[in-house]
Every structure is written in structure tokens, then in C-alpha cells.
Coordinates of C-alpha atoms in Angstrom, one line a residue:
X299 CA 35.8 -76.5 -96.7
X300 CA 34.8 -73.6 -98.6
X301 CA 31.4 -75.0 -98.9
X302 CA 31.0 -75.5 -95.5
X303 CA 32.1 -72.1 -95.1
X304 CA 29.4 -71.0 -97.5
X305 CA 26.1 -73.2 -95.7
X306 CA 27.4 -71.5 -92.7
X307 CA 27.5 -68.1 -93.9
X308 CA 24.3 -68.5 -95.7
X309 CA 22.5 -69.5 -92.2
X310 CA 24.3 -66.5 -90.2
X311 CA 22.2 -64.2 -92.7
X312 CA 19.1 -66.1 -92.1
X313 CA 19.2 -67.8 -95.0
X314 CA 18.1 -71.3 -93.6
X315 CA 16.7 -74.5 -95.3
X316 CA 14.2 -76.4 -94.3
X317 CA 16.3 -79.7 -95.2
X318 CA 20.3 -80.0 -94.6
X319 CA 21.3 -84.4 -95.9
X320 CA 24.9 -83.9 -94.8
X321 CA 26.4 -87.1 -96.2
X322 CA 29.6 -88.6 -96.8
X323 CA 33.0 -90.8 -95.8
X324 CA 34.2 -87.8 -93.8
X325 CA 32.0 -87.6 -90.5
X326 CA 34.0 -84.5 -89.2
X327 CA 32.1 -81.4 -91.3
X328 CA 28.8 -83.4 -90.9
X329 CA 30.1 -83.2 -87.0
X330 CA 31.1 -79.3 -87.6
X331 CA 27.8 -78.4 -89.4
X332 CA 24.9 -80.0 -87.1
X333 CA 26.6 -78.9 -84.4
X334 CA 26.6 -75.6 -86.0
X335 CA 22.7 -75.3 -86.4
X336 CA 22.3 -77.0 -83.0
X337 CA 24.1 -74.2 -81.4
X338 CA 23.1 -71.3 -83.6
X339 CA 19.5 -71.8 -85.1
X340 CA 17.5 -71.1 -82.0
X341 CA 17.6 -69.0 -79.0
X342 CA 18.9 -70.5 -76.2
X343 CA 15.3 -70.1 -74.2
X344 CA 13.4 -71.8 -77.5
X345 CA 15.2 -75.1 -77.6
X346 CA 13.2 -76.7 -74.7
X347 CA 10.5 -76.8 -76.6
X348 CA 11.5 -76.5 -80.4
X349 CA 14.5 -78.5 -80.6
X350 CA 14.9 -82.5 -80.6
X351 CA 17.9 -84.8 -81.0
X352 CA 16.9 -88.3 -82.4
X353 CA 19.3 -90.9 -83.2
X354 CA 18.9 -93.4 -86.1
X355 CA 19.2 -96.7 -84.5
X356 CA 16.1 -95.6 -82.0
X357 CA 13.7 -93.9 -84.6
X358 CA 11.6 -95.0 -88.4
X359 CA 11.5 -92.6 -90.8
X360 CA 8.1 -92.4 -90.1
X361 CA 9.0 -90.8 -86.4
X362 CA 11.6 -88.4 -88.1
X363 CA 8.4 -87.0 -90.6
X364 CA 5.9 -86.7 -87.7
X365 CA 8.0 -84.8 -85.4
X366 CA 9.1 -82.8 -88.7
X367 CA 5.7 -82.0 -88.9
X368 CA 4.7 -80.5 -85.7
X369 CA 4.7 -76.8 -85.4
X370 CA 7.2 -74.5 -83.0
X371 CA 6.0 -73.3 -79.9
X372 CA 6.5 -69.9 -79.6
X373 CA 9.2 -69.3 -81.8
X374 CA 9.5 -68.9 -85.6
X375 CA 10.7 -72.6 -86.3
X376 CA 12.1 -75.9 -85.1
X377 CA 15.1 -77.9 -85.4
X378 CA 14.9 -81.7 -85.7
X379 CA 18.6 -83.4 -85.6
X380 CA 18.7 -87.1 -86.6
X381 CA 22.3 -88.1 -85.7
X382 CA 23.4 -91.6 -87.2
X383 CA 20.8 -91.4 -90.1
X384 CA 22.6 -94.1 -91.8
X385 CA 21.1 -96.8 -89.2
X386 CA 18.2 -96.2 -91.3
X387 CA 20.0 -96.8 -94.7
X388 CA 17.9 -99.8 -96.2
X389 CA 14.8 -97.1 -95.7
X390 CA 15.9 -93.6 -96.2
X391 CA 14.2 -93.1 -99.5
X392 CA 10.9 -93.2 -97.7
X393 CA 11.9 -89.8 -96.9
X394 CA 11.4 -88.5 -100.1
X395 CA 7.5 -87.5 -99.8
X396 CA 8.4 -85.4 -97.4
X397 CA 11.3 -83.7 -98.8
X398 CA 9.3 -83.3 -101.7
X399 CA 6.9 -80.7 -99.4
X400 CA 8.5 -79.9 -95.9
X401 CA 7.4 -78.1 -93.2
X402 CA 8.4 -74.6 -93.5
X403 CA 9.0 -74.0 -90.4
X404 CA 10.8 -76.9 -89.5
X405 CA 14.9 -77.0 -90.2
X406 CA 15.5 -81.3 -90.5
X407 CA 19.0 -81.7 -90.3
X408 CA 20.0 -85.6 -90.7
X409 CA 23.7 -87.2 -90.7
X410 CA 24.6 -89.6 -92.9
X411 CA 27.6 -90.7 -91.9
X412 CA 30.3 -93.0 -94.4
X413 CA 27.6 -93.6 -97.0
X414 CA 25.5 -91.3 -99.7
X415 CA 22.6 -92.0 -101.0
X416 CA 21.7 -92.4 -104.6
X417 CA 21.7 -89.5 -107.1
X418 CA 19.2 -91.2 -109.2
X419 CA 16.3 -91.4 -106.8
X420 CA 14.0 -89.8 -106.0
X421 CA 14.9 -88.5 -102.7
X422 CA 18.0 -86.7 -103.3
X423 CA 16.4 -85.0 -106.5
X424 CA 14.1 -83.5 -103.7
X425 CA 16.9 -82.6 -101.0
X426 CA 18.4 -80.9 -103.5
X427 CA 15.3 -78.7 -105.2
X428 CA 14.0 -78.3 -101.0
X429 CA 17.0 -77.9 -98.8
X430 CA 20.6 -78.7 -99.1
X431 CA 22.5 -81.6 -99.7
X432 CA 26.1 -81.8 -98.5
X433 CA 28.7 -84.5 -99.2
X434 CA 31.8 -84.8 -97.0
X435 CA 34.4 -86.7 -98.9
X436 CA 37.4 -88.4 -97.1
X437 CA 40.8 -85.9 -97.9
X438 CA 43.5 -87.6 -99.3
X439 CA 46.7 -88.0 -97.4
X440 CA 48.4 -85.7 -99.0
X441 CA 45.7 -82.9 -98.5
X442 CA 45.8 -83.5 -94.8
X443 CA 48.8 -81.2 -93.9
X444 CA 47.4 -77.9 -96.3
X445 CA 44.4 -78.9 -94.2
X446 CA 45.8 -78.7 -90.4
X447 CA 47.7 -75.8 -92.1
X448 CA 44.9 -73.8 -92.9
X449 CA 42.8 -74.6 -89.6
X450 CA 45.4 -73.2 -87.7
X451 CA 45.5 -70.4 -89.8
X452 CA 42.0 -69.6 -89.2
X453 CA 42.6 -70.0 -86.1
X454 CA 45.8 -67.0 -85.6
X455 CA 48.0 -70.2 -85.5
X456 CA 50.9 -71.0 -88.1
X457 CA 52.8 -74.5 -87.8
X458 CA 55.9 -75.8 -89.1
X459 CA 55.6 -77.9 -92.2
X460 CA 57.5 -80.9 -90.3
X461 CA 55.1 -80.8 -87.5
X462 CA 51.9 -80.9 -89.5
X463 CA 53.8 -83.8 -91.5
X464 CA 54.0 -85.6 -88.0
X465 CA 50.7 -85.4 -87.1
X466 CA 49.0 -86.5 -90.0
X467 CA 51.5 -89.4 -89.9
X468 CA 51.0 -90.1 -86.6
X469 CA 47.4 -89.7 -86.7
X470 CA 46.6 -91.0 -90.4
X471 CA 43.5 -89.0 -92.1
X472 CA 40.8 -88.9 -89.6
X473 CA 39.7 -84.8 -89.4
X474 CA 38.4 -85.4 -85.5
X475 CA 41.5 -86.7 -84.3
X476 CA 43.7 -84.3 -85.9
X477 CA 41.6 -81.7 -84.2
X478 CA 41.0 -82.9 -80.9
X479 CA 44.9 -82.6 -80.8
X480 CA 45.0 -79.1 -82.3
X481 CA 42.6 -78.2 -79.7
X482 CA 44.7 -79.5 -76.9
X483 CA 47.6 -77.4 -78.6
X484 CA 45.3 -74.1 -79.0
X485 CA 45.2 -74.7 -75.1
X486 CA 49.1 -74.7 -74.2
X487 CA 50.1 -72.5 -77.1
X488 CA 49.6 -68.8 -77.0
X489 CA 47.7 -67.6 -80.3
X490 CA 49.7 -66.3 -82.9
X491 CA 52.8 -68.3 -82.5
X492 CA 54.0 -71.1 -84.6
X493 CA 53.4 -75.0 -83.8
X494 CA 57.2 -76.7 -83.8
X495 CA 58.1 -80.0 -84.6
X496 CA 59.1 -80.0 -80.8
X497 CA 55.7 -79.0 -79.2
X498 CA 54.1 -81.5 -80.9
X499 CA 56.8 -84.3 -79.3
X500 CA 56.4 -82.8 -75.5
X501 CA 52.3 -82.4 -75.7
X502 CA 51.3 -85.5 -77.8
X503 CA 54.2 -87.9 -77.5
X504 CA 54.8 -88.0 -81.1
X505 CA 58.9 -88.7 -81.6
X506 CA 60.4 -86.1 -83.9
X507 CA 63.4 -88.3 -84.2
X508 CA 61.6 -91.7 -84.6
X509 CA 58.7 -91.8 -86.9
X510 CA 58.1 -92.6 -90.5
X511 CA 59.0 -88.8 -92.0
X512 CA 62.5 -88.9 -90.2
X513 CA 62.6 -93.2 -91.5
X514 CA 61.7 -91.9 -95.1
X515 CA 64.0 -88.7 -95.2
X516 CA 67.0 -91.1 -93.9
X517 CA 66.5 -93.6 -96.5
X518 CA 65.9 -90.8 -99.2
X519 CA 69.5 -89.4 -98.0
X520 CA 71.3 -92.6 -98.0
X521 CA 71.9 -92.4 -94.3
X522 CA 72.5 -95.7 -93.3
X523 CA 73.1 -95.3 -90.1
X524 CA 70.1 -93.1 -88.8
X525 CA 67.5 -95.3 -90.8
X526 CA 68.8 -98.8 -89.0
X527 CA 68.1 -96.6 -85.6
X528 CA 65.1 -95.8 -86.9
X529 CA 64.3 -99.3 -87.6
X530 CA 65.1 -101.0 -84.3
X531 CA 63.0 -98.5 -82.3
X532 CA 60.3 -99.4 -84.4
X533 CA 60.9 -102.6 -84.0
X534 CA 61.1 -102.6 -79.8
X535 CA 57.7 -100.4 -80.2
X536 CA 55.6 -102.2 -82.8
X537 CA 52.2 -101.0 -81.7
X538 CA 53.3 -97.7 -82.0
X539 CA 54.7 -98.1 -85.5
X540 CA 52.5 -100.3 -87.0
X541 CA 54.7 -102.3 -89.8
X542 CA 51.6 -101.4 -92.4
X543 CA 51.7 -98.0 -91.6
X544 CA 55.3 -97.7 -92.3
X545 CA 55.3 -99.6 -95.6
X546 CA 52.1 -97.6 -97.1
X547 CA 53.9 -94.7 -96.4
X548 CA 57.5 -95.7 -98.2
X549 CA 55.4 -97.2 -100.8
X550 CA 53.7 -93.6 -101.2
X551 CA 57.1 -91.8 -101.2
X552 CA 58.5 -93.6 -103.5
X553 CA 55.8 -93.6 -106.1
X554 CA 56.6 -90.0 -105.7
X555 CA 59.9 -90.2 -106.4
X556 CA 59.4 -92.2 -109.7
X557 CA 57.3 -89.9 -111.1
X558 CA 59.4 -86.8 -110.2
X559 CA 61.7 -88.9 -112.5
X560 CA 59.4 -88.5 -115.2
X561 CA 59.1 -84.7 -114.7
X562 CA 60.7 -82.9 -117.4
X563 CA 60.2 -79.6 -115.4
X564 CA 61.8 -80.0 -112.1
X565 CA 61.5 -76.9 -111.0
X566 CA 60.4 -76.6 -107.1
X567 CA 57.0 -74.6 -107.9
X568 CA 56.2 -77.6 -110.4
X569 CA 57.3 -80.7 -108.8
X570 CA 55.2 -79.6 -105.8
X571 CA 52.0 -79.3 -108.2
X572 CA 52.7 -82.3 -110.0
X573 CA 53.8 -84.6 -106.8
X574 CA 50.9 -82.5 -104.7
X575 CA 53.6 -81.7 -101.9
X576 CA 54.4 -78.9 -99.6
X577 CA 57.6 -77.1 -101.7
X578 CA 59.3 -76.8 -99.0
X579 CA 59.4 -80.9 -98.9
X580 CA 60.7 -81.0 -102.8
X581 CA 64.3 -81.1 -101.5
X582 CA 64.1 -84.5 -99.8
X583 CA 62.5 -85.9 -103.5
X584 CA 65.4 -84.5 -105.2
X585 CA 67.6 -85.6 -103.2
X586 CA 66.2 -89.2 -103.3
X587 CA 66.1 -89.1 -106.8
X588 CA 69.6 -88.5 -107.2
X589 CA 70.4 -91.4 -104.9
X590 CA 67.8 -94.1 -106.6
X591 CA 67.7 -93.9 -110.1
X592 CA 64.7 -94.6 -111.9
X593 CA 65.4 -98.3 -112.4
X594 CA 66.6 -98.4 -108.9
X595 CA 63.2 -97.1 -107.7
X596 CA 60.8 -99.6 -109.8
X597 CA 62.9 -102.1 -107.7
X598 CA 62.5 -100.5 -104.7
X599 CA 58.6 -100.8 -104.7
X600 CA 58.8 -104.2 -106.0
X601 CA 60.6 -104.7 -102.8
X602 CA 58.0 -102.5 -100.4
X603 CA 55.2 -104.8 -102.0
X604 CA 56.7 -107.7 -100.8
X605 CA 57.4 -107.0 -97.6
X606 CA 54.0 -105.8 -97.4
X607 CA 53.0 -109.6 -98.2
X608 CA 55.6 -110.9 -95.3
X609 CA 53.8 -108.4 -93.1
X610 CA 50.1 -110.2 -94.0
X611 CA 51.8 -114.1 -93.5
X612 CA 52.7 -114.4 -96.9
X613 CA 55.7 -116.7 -97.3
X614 CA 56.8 -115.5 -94.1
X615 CA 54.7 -116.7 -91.4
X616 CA 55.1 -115.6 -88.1
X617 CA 58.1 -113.4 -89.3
X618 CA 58.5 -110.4 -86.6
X619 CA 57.9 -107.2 -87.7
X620 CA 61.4 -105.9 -87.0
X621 CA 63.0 -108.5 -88.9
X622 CA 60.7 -107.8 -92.1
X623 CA 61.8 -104.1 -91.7
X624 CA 65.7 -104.7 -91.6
X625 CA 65.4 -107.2 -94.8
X626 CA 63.7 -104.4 -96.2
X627 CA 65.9 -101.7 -95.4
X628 CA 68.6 -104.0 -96.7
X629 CA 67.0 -104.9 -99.7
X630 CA 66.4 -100.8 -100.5
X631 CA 69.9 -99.3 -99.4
X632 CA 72.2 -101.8 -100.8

């Protein structure tokens, strides 16, 4: 983020590049910085003439280099976006005489979406001596939240840390999801407030009561009783809680919890850094680590791998997925 922030901010002071290779697993700042430069290179009343949109699966490499090579029409420079650049994977590198000696006055912006090219080769060692080269790597699960966190945050927003939890569990890792729905909230929400746990129920039907982070705080806590109700509404809305979903996620958790076993510091400022978790989570890992023991634990994921196995066909064919849940919660509470 803070290189984004920086390739941005270099561009506001007229600091542009005749080359930006954004590349990378994460298409959403590839997204964030061509759109930038689309929006913000040119005038509004020079992009008739100077600016062109081409799309990988339509173009050669030799198309991309003779329209980099044409010169503005009244106006200081062009901007040639190729969107989908990695349509043109198994020839990229013939791009490399070019970047070697590009047009001045030409900004050639290209998107390489879920792939990077190779270090090694020629053409990167000339992206990166010409122009810029980005790379946009996928966040981690447990990076998502600090990430919707401090979104919002530049956006006047705050949010509660259960309701960032909910969306990144509802809507996994993918940055343009998670920010179409923050847009939608920016909408209904008045700046400056904070996002609740309940706002994020009403406007994007995410349960606050039914969904992994209340099915993993139950079972932490030893509460029987809301964990089984958990379980059954999973199990009467399956494509809403996918059974895979749910097991990664317990799995995750209680890898955790083992190796906050391990910690010989357990304070709350270190057992967030070590276990990489919001502190004001650290409770629910304490907690769960005085109900499982260590050996209790190693048991437990021993247990989540095989129901993942069930969940694939393995030695359980056809098994529903609330049944494999209920032998699991068994199997983990008892």
C-alpha cells in the first residue's frame, strides 16, 4: 500500500514514467493504479486523441510498440493502457527492445494480472532501469482486516474489529470484493462514524450470529450449545457456508492456538505479534487455550484434517455436509 501510495504521489508531482509493468496475484492495486493514470495523466479535452485502451487478448506486442511509438497530438504526451497483458504471456519479453528505449513522451501502462514475469530476463532488467515495475502480491488472510481497517480509515471511517472479521470471512481475500462492499457502506453510512457488526448484517446479509467467527469463538469457549446452533444452520444453508470454508478457517484457528501454547510470553501486545492478530481478538485464544490443552489441540487438527478428507469423498462418499460438521464438532468438544 505504501508503495502504491508512493507511484501515486510521485505522478501528482509530475514525476511520470514512460513505463508502469504493474504485475502480480493481486489484480485490485493494478485495478487502483491504471485507473489512476487513466483518470489523472491527461486533460480531459486530450484524451480523444492521446489516449488508447487496448486489451491483451485483441493486440501483439508488436501493436502495443507501434501505437507506443506515435507521437501526442497537441499535448505533451500519451497514455497507452494495455489491460489483460497477461493474454500475451508466452510473448511479453518481446517487449524488451522497446523498454530498453521508450518513447518519451509516451506513458505505457500494461496489467499483468496473476502472473510476473521473470527477474532474470531481459525485459524486466529494462522496466526497471526505464519506468516502474510494480508487483501486487495476494495479502494473507490475516492481513485482510488491518487492511479494510486502514481503508476505511483513509477514508474518515473506523469499524469494529468483529465487523471487519465478518467481512473478510464472508468474503475471503479478494481486495475488489471487499471494496465494492465498503463502497456500498460509504453510501448508507455517514462519514466519520464507526462500521458495526450490525450494519454489516442489515446492508450485506452477512449473519452476525451464524458465521464462522461466532462457530470458532463458541467452540473456543466450550459453548456447546451455541456451536450445535451454529452447526445446523450451516448445515440447512450449505451454499452459504461452504463446508471448506469453515474447516480452513478452524484449522487456521487452531494452529493459532497451538502455537500460543508455545509462547513463553503471553502477554496481549506479544501474542498478537507472534499469532499476527488484532489484540483485541487475544482473549478468545486464551480462552481456548485454557479449554484445549496442547495435546488436546494436536488432536483437534488431526480431526479438522479429516473431515476435510470426508468433505473431498474420502472414505465418506456422498456424506452431507451437515453430518460431517456434527461428527466434527463431536469429535472436538468431547
Amino acid at each position: 500500500m505504501d508503495e502504491v501510495k508512493q507511484i501515486v504521489t510521485e505522478i501528482k508531482n509530475g514525476n511520470i514514467k514512460p513505463i508502469y509493468f504493474l504485475m502480480g496475484e493481486e489484480p485490485y492495486y493494478i485495478d487502483r493504479i491504471s485507473e489512476y493514470i487513466d483518470k489523472n495523466v491527461l486533460a480531459e479535452e486530450e484524451k480523444g486523441f492521446n489516449q488508447m485502451i487496448l486489451y491483451g487478448r485483441d493486440v501483439t506486442i508488436e501493436d502495443i510498440v507501434a501505437n507506443a511509438k506515435r507521437f501526442p497530438m497537441m499535448a505533451e504526451r500519451q497514455v497507452v493502457i494495455v489491460k489483460e497483458a497477461q493474454d500475451l504471456s508466452r510473448t511479453i519479453e518481446k517487449l524488451a527492445d522497446y523498454t530498453e528505449n521508450p518513447q518519451p513522451s509516451t506513458v505505457l501502462v500494461i496489467c499483468y494480472k496473476y502472473k510476473k514475469i521473470d527477474k532474470r530476463k531481459k525485459l524486466y532488467k529494462a522496466v526497471n532501469k526505464s519506468g516502474v515495475i510494480f508487483e501486487s502480491k495476494k495479502l494473507y488472510e490475516n492481513q485482510v482486516a488491518d487492511w479494510i481497517r486502514r481503508v476505511l480509515g483513509g477514508a474518515k471511517y473506523a469499524i469494529e474489529p468483529k465487523a471487519a472479521q465478518m467481512l473478510v470471512e464472508f468474503l475471503g481475500t479478494d481486495l475488489n470484493k471487499i471494496n465494492n462492499e465498503l463502497d456500498k457502506l460509504k453510501l448508507i453510512i455517514p462519514k466519520g462514524e464507526q462500521i458495526t457488526a450490525d450494519q454489516i448484517e442489515e446492508n450485506i446479509g452477512i449473519s452476525k450470529e451464524f458465521n464462522n467467527f461466532e462457530l470458532r469463538k463458541a467452540i473456543g469457549s466450550r459453548n456447546v450449545i451455541k456451536a450445535h446452533r451454529i452447526i445446523n444452520y450451516f448445515a440447512q444453508n450449505p451454499k452459504d457456508n461452504p463446508l471448506v470454508v469453515t474447516i480452513s478457517l478452524l484449522y487456521s484457528f487452531f494452529s493459532q492456538v497451538l502455537q500460543y501454547h508455545g509462547l513463553s510470553d503471553k502477554s496481549q501486545r506479544n501474542v498478537a505479534g507472534a499469532l499476527k492478530i488484532n489484540p483485541y481478538f487475544v482473549k478468545d485464544y486464551t480462552e481456548a487455550a485454557h479449554n484445549y490443552p496442547m495435546k488436546k489441540v494436536s488432536q483437534i487438527i488431526a480431526i479438522l484434517r479429516e473431515a476435510d478428507l470426508k468433505s473431498k469423498g474420502v472414505g465418506a462418499a456422498n456424506l452431507p455436509q451437515g453430518d460431517i460438521l456434527k461428527e466434527l464438532l463431536v469429535k472436538v468438544m468431547r
